[in-house]
Tab-separated table of C-alpha atoms in Angstrom:
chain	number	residue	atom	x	y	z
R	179	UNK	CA	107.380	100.825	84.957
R	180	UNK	CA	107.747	97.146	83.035
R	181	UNK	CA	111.253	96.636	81.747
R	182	UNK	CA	111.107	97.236	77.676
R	183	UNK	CA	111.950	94.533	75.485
R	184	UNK	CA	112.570	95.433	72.117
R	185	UNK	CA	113.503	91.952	70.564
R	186	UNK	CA	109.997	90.613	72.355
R	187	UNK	CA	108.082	93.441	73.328
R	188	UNK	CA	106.676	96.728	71.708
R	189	UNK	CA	107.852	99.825	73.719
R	190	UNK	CA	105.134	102.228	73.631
R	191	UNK	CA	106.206	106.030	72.711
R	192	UNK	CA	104.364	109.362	73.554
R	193	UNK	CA	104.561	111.727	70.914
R	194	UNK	CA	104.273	115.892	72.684
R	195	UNK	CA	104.442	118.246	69.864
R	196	UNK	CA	102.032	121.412	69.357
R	197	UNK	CA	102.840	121.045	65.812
R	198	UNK	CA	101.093	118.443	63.599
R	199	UNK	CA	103.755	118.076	61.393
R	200	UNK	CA	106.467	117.294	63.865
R	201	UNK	CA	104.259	115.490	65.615
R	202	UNK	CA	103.434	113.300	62.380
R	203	UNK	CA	106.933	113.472	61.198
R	204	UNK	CA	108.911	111.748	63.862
R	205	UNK	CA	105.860	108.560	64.442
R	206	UNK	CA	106.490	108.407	60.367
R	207	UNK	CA	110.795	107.837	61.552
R	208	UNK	CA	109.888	105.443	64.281
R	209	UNK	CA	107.324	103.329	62.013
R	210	UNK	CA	110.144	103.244	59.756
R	211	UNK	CA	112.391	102.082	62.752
R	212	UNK	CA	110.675	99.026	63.319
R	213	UNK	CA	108.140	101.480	66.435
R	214	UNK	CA	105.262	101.853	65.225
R	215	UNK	CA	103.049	101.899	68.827
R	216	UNK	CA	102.436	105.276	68.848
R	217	UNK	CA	100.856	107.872	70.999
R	218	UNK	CA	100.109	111.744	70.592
R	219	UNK	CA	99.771	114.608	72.472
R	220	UNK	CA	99.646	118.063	71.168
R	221	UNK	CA	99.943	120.357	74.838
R	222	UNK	CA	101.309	119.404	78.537
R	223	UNK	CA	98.153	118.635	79.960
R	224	UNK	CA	96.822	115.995	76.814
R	225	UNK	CA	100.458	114.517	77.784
R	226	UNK	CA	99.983	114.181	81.437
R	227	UNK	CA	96.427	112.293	80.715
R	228	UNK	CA	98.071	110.340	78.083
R	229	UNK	CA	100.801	108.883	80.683
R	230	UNK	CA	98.377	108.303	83.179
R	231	UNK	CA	96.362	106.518	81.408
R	232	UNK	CA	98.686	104.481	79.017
R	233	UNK	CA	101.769	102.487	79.827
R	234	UNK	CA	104.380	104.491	77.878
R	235	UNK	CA	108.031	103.901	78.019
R	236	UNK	CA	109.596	106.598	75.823
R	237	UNK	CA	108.669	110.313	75.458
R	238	UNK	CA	109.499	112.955	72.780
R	239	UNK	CA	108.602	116.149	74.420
R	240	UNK	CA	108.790	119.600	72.536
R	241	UNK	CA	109.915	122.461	75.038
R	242	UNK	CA	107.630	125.388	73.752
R	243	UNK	CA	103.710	124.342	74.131
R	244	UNK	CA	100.440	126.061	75.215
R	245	UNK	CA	98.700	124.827	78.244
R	246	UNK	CA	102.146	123.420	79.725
R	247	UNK	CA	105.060	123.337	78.375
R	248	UNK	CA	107.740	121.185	78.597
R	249	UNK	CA	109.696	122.385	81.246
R	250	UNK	CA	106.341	121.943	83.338
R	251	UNK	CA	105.611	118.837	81.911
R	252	UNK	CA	109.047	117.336	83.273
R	253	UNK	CA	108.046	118.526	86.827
R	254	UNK	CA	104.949	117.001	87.277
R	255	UNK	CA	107.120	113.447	85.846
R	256	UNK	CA	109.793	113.660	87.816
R	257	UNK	CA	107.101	115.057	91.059
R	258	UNK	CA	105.085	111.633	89.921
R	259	UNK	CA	106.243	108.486	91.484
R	260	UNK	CA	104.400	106.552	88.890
R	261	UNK	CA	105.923	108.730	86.262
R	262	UNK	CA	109.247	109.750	86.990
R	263	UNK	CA	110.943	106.278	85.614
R	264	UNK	CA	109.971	107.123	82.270
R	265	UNK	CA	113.076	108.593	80.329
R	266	UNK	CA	112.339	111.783	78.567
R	267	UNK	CA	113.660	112.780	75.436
R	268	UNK	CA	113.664	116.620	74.558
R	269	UNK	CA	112.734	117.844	70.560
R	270	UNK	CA	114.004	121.296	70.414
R	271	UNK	CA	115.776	123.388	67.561
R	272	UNK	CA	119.429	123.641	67.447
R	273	UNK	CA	119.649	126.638	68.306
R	274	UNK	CA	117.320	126.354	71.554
R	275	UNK	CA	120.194	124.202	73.371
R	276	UNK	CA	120.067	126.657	76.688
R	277	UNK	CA	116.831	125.234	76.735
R	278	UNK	CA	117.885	121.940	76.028
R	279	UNK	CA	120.578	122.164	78.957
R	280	UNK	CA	117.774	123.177	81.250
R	281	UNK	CA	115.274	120.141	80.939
R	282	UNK	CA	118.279	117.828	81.287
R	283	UNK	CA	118.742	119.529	84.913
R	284	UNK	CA	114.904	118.733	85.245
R	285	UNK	CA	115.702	115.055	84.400
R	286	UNK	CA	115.444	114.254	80.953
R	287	UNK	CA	117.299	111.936	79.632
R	288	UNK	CA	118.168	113.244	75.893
R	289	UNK	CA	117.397	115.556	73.193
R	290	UNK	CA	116.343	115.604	69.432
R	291	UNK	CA	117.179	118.178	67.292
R	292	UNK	CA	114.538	119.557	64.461
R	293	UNK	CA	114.652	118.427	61.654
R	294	UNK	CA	114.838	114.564	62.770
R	295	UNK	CA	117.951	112.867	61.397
R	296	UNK	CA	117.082	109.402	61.233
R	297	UNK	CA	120.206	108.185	62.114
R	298	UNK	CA	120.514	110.501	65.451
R	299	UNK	CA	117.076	109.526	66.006
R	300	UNK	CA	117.699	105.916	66.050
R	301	UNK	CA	120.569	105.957	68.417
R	302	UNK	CA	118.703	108.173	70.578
R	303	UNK	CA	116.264	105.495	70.845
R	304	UNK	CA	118.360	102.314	70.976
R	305	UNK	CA	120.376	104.330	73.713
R	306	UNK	CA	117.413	104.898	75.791
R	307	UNK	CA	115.844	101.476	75.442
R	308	UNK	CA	119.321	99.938	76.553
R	309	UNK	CA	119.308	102.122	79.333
R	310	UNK	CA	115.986	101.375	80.386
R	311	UNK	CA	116.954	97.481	80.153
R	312	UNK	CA	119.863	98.212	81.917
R	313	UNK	CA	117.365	100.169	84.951
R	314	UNK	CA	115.529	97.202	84.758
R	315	UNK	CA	117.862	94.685	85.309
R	316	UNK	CA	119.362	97.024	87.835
R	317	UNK	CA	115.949	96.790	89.713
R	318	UNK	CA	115.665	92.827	89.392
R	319	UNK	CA	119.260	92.183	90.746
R	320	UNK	CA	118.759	94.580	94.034
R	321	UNK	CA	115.218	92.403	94.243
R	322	UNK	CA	116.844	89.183	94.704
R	323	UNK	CA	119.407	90.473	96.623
R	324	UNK	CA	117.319	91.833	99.164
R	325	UNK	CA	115.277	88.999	99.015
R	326	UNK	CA	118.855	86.661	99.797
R	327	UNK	CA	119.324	89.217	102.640
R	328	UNK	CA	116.134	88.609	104.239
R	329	UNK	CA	117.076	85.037	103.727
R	330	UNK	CA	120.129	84.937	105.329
R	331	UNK	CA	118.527	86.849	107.934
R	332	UNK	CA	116.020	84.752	109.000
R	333	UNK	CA	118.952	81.893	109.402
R	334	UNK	CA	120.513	83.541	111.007
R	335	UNK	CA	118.081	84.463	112.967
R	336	UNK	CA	116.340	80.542	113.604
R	337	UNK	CA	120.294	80.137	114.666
R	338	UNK	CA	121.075	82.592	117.382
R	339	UNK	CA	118.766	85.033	119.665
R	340	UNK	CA	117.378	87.943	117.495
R	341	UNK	CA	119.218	90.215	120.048
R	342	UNK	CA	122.484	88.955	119.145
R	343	UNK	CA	121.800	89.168	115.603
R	344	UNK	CA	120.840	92.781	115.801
R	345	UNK	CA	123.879	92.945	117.540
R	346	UNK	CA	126.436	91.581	115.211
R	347	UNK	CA	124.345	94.013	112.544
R	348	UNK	CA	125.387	97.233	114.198
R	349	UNK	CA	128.668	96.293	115.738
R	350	UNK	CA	129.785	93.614	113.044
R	351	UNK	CA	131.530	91.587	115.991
R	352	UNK	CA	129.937	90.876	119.725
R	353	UNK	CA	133.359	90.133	122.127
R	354	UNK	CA	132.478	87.327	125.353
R	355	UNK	CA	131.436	88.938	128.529
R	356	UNK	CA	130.280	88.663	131.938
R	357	UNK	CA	126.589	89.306	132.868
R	358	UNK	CA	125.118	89.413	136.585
R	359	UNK	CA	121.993	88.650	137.821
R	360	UNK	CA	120.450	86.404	134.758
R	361	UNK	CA	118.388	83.882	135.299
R	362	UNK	CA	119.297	80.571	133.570
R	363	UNK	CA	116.332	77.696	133.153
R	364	UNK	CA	116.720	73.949	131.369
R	365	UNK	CA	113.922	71.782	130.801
R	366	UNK	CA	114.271	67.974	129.953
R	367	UNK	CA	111.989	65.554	128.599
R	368	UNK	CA	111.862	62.175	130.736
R	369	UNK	CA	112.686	58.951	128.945
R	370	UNK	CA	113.864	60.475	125.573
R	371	UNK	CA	116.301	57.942	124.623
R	372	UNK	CA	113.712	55.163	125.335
R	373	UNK	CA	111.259	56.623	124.114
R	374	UNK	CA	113.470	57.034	120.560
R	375	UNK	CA	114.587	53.411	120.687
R	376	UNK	CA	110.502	52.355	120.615
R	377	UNK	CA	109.761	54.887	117.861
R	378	UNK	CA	110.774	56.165	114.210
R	379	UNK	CA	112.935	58.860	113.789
R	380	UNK	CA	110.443	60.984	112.334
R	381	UNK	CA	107.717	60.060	114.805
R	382	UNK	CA	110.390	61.103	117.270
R	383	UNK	CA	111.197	64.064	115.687
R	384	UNK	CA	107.631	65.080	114.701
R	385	UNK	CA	106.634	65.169	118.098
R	386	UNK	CA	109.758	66.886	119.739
R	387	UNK	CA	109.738	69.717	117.272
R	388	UNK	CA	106.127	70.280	118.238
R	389	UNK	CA	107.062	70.347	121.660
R	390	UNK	CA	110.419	72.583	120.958
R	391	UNK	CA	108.238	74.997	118.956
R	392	UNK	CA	105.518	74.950	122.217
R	393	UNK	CA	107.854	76.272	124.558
R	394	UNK	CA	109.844	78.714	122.141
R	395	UNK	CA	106.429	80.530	122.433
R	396	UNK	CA	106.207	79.972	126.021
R	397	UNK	CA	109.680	81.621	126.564
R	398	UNK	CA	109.149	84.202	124.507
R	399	UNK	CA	105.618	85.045	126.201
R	400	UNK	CA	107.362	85.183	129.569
R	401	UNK	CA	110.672	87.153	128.318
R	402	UNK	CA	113.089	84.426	128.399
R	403	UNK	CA	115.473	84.484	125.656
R	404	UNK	CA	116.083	81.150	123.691
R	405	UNK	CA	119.311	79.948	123.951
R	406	UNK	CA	119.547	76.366	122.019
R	407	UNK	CA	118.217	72.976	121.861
R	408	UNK	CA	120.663	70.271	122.656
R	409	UNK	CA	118.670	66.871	121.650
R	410	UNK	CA	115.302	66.867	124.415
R	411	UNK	CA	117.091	69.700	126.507
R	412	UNK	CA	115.728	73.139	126.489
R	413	UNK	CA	117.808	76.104	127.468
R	414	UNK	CA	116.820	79.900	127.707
R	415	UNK	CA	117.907	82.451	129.977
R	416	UNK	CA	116.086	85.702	131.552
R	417	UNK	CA	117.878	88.967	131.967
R	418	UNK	CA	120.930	88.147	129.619
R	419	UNK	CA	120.258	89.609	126.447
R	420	UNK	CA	117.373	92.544	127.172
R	421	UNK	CA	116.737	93.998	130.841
R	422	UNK	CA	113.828	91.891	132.830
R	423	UNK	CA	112.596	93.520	135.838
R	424	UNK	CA	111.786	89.685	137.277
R	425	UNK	CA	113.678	87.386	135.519
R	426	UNK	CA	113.708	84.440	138.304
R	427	UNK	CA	109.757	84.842	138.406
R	428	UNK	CA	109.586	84.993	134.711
R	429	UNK	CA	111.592	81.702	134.585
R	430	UNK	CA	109.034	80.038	137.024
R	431	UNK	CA	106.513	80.736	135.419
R	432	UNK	CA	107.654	79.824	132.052
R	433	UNK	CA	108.519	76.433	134.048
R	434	UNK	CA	105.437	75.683	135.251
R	435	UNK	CA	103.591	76.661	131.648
R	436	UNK	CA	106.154	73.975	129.679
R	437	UNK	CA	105.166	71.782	132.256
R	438	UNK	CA	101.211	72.552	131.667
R	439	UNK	CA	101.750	72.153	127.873
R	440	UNK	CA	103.968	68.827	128.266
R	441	UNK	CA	101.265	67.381	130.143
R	442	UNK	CA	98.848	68.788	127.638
R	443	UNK	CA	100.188	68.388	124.163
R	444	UNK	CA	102.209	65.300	124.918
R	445	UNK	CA	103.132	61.643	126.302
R	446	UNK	CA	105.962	63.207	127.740
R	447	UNK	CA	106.958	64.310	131.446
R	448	UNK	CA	109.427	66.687	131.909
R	449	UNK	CA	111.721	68.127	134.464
R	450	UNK	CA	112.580	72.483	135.299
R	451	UNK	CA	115.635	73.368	136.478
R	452	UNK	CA	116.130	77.280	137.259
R	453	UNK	CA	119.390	78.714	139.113
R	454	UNK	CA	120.096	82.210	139.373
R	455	UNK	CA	123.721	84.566	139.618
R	456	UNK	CA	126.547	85.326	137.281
R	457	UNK	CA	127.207	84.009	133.862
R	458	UNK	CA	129.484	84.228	131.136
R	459	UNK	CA	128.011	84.524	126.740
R	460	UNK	CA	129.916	84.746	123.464
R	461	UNK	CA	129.264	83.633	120.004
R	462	UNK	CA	131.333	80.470	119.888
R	463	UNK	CA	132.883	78.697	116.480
R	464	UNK	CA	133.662	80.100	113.306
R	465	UNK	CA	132.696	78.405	110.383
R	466	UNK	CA	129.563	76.701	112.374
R	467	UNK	CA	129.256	79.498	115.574
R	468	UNK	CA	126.521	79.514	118.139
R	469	UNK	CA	125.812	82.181	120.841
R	470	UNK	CA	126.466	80.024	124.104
R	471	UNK	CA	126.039	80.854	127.833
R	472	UNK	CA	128.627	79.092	130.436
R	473	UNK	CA	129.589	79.577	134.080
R	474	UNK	CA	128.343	78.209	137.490
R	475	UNK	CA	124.819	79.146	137.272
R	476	UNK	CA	124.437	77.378	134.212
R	477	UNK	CA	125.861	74.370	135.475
R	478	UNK	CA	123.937	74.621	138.585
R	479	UNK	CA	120.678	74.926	136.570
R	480	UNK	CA	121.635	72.041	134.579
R	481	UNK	CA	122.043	69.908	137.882
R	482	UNK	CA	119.319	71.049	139.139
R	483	UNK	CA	117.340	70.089	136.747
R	484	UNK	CA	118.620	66.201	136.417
R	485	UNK	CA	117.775	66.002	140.361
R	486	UNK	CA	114.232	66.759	140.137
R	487	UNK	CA	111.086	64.609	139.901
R	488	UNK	CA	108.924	64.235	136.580
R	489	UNK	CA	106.946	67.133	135.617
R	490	UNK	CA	108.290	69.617	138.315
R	491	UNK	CA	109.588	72.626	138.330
R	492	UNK	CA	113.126	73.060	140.700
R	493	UNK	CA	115.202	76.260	142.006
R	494	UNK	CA	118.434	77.059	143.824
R	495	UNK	CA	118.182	77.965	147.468
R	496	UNK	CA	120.263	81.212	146.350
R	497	UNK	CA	117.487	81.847	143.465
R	498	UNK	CA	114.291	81.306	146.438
R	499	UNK	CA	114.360	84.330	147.962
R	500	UNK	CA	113.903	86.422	145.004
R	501	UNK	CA	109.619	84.669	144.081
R	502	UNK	CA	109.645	83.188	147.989
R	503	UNK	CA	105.928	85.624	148.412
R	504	UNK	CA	104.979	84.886	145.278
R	505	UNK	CA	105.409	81.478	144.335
R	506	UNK	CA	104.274	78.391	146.799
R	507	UNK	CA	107.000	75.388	146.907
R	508	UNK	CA	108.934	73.413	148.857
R	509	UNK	CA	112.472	72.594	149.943
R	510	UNK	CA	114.025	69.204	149.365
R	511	UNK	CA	116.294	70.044	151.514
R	512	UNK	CA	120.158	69.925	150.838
R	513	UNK	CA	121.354	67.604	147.543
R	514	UNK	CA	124.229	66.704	146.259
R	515	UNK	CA	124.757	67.916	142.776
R	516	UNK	CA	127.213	66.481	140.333
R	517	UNK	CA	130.764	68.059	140.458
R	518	UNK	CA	129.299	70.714	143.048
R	519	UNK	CA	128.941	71.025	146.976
R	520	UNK	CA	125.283	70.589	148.509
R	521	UNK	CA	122.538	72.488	147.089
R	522	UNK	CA	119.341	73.388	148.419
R	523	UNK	CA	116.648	72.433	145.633
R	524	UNK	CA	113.571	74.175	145.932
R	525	UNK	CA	110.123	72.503	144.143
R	526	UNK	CA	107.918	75.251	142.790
R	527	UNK	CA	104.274	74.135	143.383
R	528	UNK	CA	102.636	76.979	141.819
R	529	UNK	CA	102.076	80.914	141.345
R	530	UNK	CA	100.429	82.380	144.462
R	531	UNK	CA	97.480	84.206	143.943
């Protein structure tokens, strides 16, 4: 039902009286009120076709009618999900207040007494028009707060992994733990920062959000979970938030595919790195958080992924034998990665067939 306005708008009231004169009577007090759009009905079922086919915002229903009376009428309302908004005001005879009691439990709204007091009667009116104002506004406020709320969820969820925010939804707070067995890839564009110094910032950053928003899909397509975006790097995990039964081959072959679509979409070469073990997430921050992913696998991956050659796709010896049938590389033997021992780095060729 349309909020009522009735310093702008004209309310429309139904009128359900079996008698003539009452029914007569009381459009002759509104009129006089300043209401003069007026509808009639003169049994239940003339109201019922009235209110479906009008936009009414007040009844006056009489309690004894033929064909339906009141008490009826108020069932099929309130059973009405078009209907049931519309407040109901009961005409009844003082001494029919039992009656009166009983269509309030129904879910009217008010009552009028016979014979109309105009004074009663406008009261009973203003009161119902302010309380429909108040329903509306009511209405309007819980719009645009739901409409904030899906708002604020979708930053939140453009900021962290939409597991985590389902998370903090159900448990309000999500404490740092350990994981095992999660595979952890970065990819890198080659010759970023030279490639910014030659170029506009929004050229730059036209063409790397293109890219970003490429291999979101790619992850997502293969199961990997986006973790962030730190400048050109690209880092998502598989197995951390939501079980994988592969995650080391899903990492692959999301490696190889941002590779593909670098090539592809791009002027850019880029470089895979993909290690495999324990690691340790939280949400990190308070008044600007992030959920963040840290331990030796990530830093392996990271190293990994400096050490290998343009548009390749790079593993951890300890990560191999986990796609060894299934994937066709080779070893580059032993390296020495920053800050670690020597690591066997792996260069995935392809998916075997």
């Amino acid at each position: 039902m349309d909020p009522v306005d009735p310093n702008n708008g004209r309310p429309t009231f139904l009128i359900v009286d079996d008698n003539d004169d009452n029914r007569v009577t009381l459009a002759m007090r509104l009129d006089i009120l300043g209401y003069d759009n007026v509808i009639m009905a003169a049994n239940g079922r003339e109201a019922l076709e009235r209110l479906r086919a009008n936009r009414i915002d007040i009844i006056f229903l009489d309690i004894m009618m033929p064909e339906l009376d009141g008490y009826g009428v108020l069932s099929e309302i309130r059973a009405d999900t078009g209907l049931r908004e519309i407040p109901a005001i009961m005409i009844s005879a003082v001494e029919d207040m039992s009656s009166v009691v009983r269509c309030i439990e129904l879910g009217a709204v008010d009552y009028l007494t016979k014979p109309f007091n105009p004074v009663i009667l406008k009261a009973r009116v203003e009161s119902c028009i302010q309380r429909t104002r108040y329903k509306a506004q009511e209405e309007m406020y819980l719009r645009a707060i739901e409409s904030e709320k899906r708002r604020s969820d979708q930053l939140l969820a453009s900021l962290l992994p939409r597991a985590i925010v389902r998370a903090l939804k159900t448990e309000k707070t999500l404490a740092p733990r350990n994981y095992d067995d999660v595979a952890v890839l970065f990819c890198d564009v080659v010759g970023f920062t030279a490639y910014s110094e030659m170029n506009s910032p929004d050229v730059v950053f036209a063409r790397l959000e293109a890219l970003i928003m490429e291999f979101e899909d790619i992850a997502q397509r293969h199961g990997l979970e986006k973790i962030k975006t730190i400048g050109d790097a690209f880092m998502a995990t598989a197995g951390l938030l939501t079980p994988h039964d592969d995650p080391v081959l899903a990492a692959v072959s999301c490696g190889l595919d941002m590779v593909a679509a670098a090539q592809a979409g791009s002027m850019w070469s880029v470089r895979v790195g993909i290690d495999y073990g324990p690691v340790a997430a939280g949400i990190m921050g308070k008044s600007q958080f992030q959920y963040d992913v840290w331990g030796d696998t990530v830093n392996t991956a990271a190293r990994i992924e400096t050490s290998g050659h343009p548009n390749t796709v790079c593993i951890s010896g300890r990560a191999w034998p986990h796609v060894r049938t299934r994937v066709s590389g080779r070893s580059l033997g032993l390296v020495d990665l920053k800050g670690k021992h020597k690591v066997e780095i792996l260069e995935c060729t392809g998916l075997r067939t």
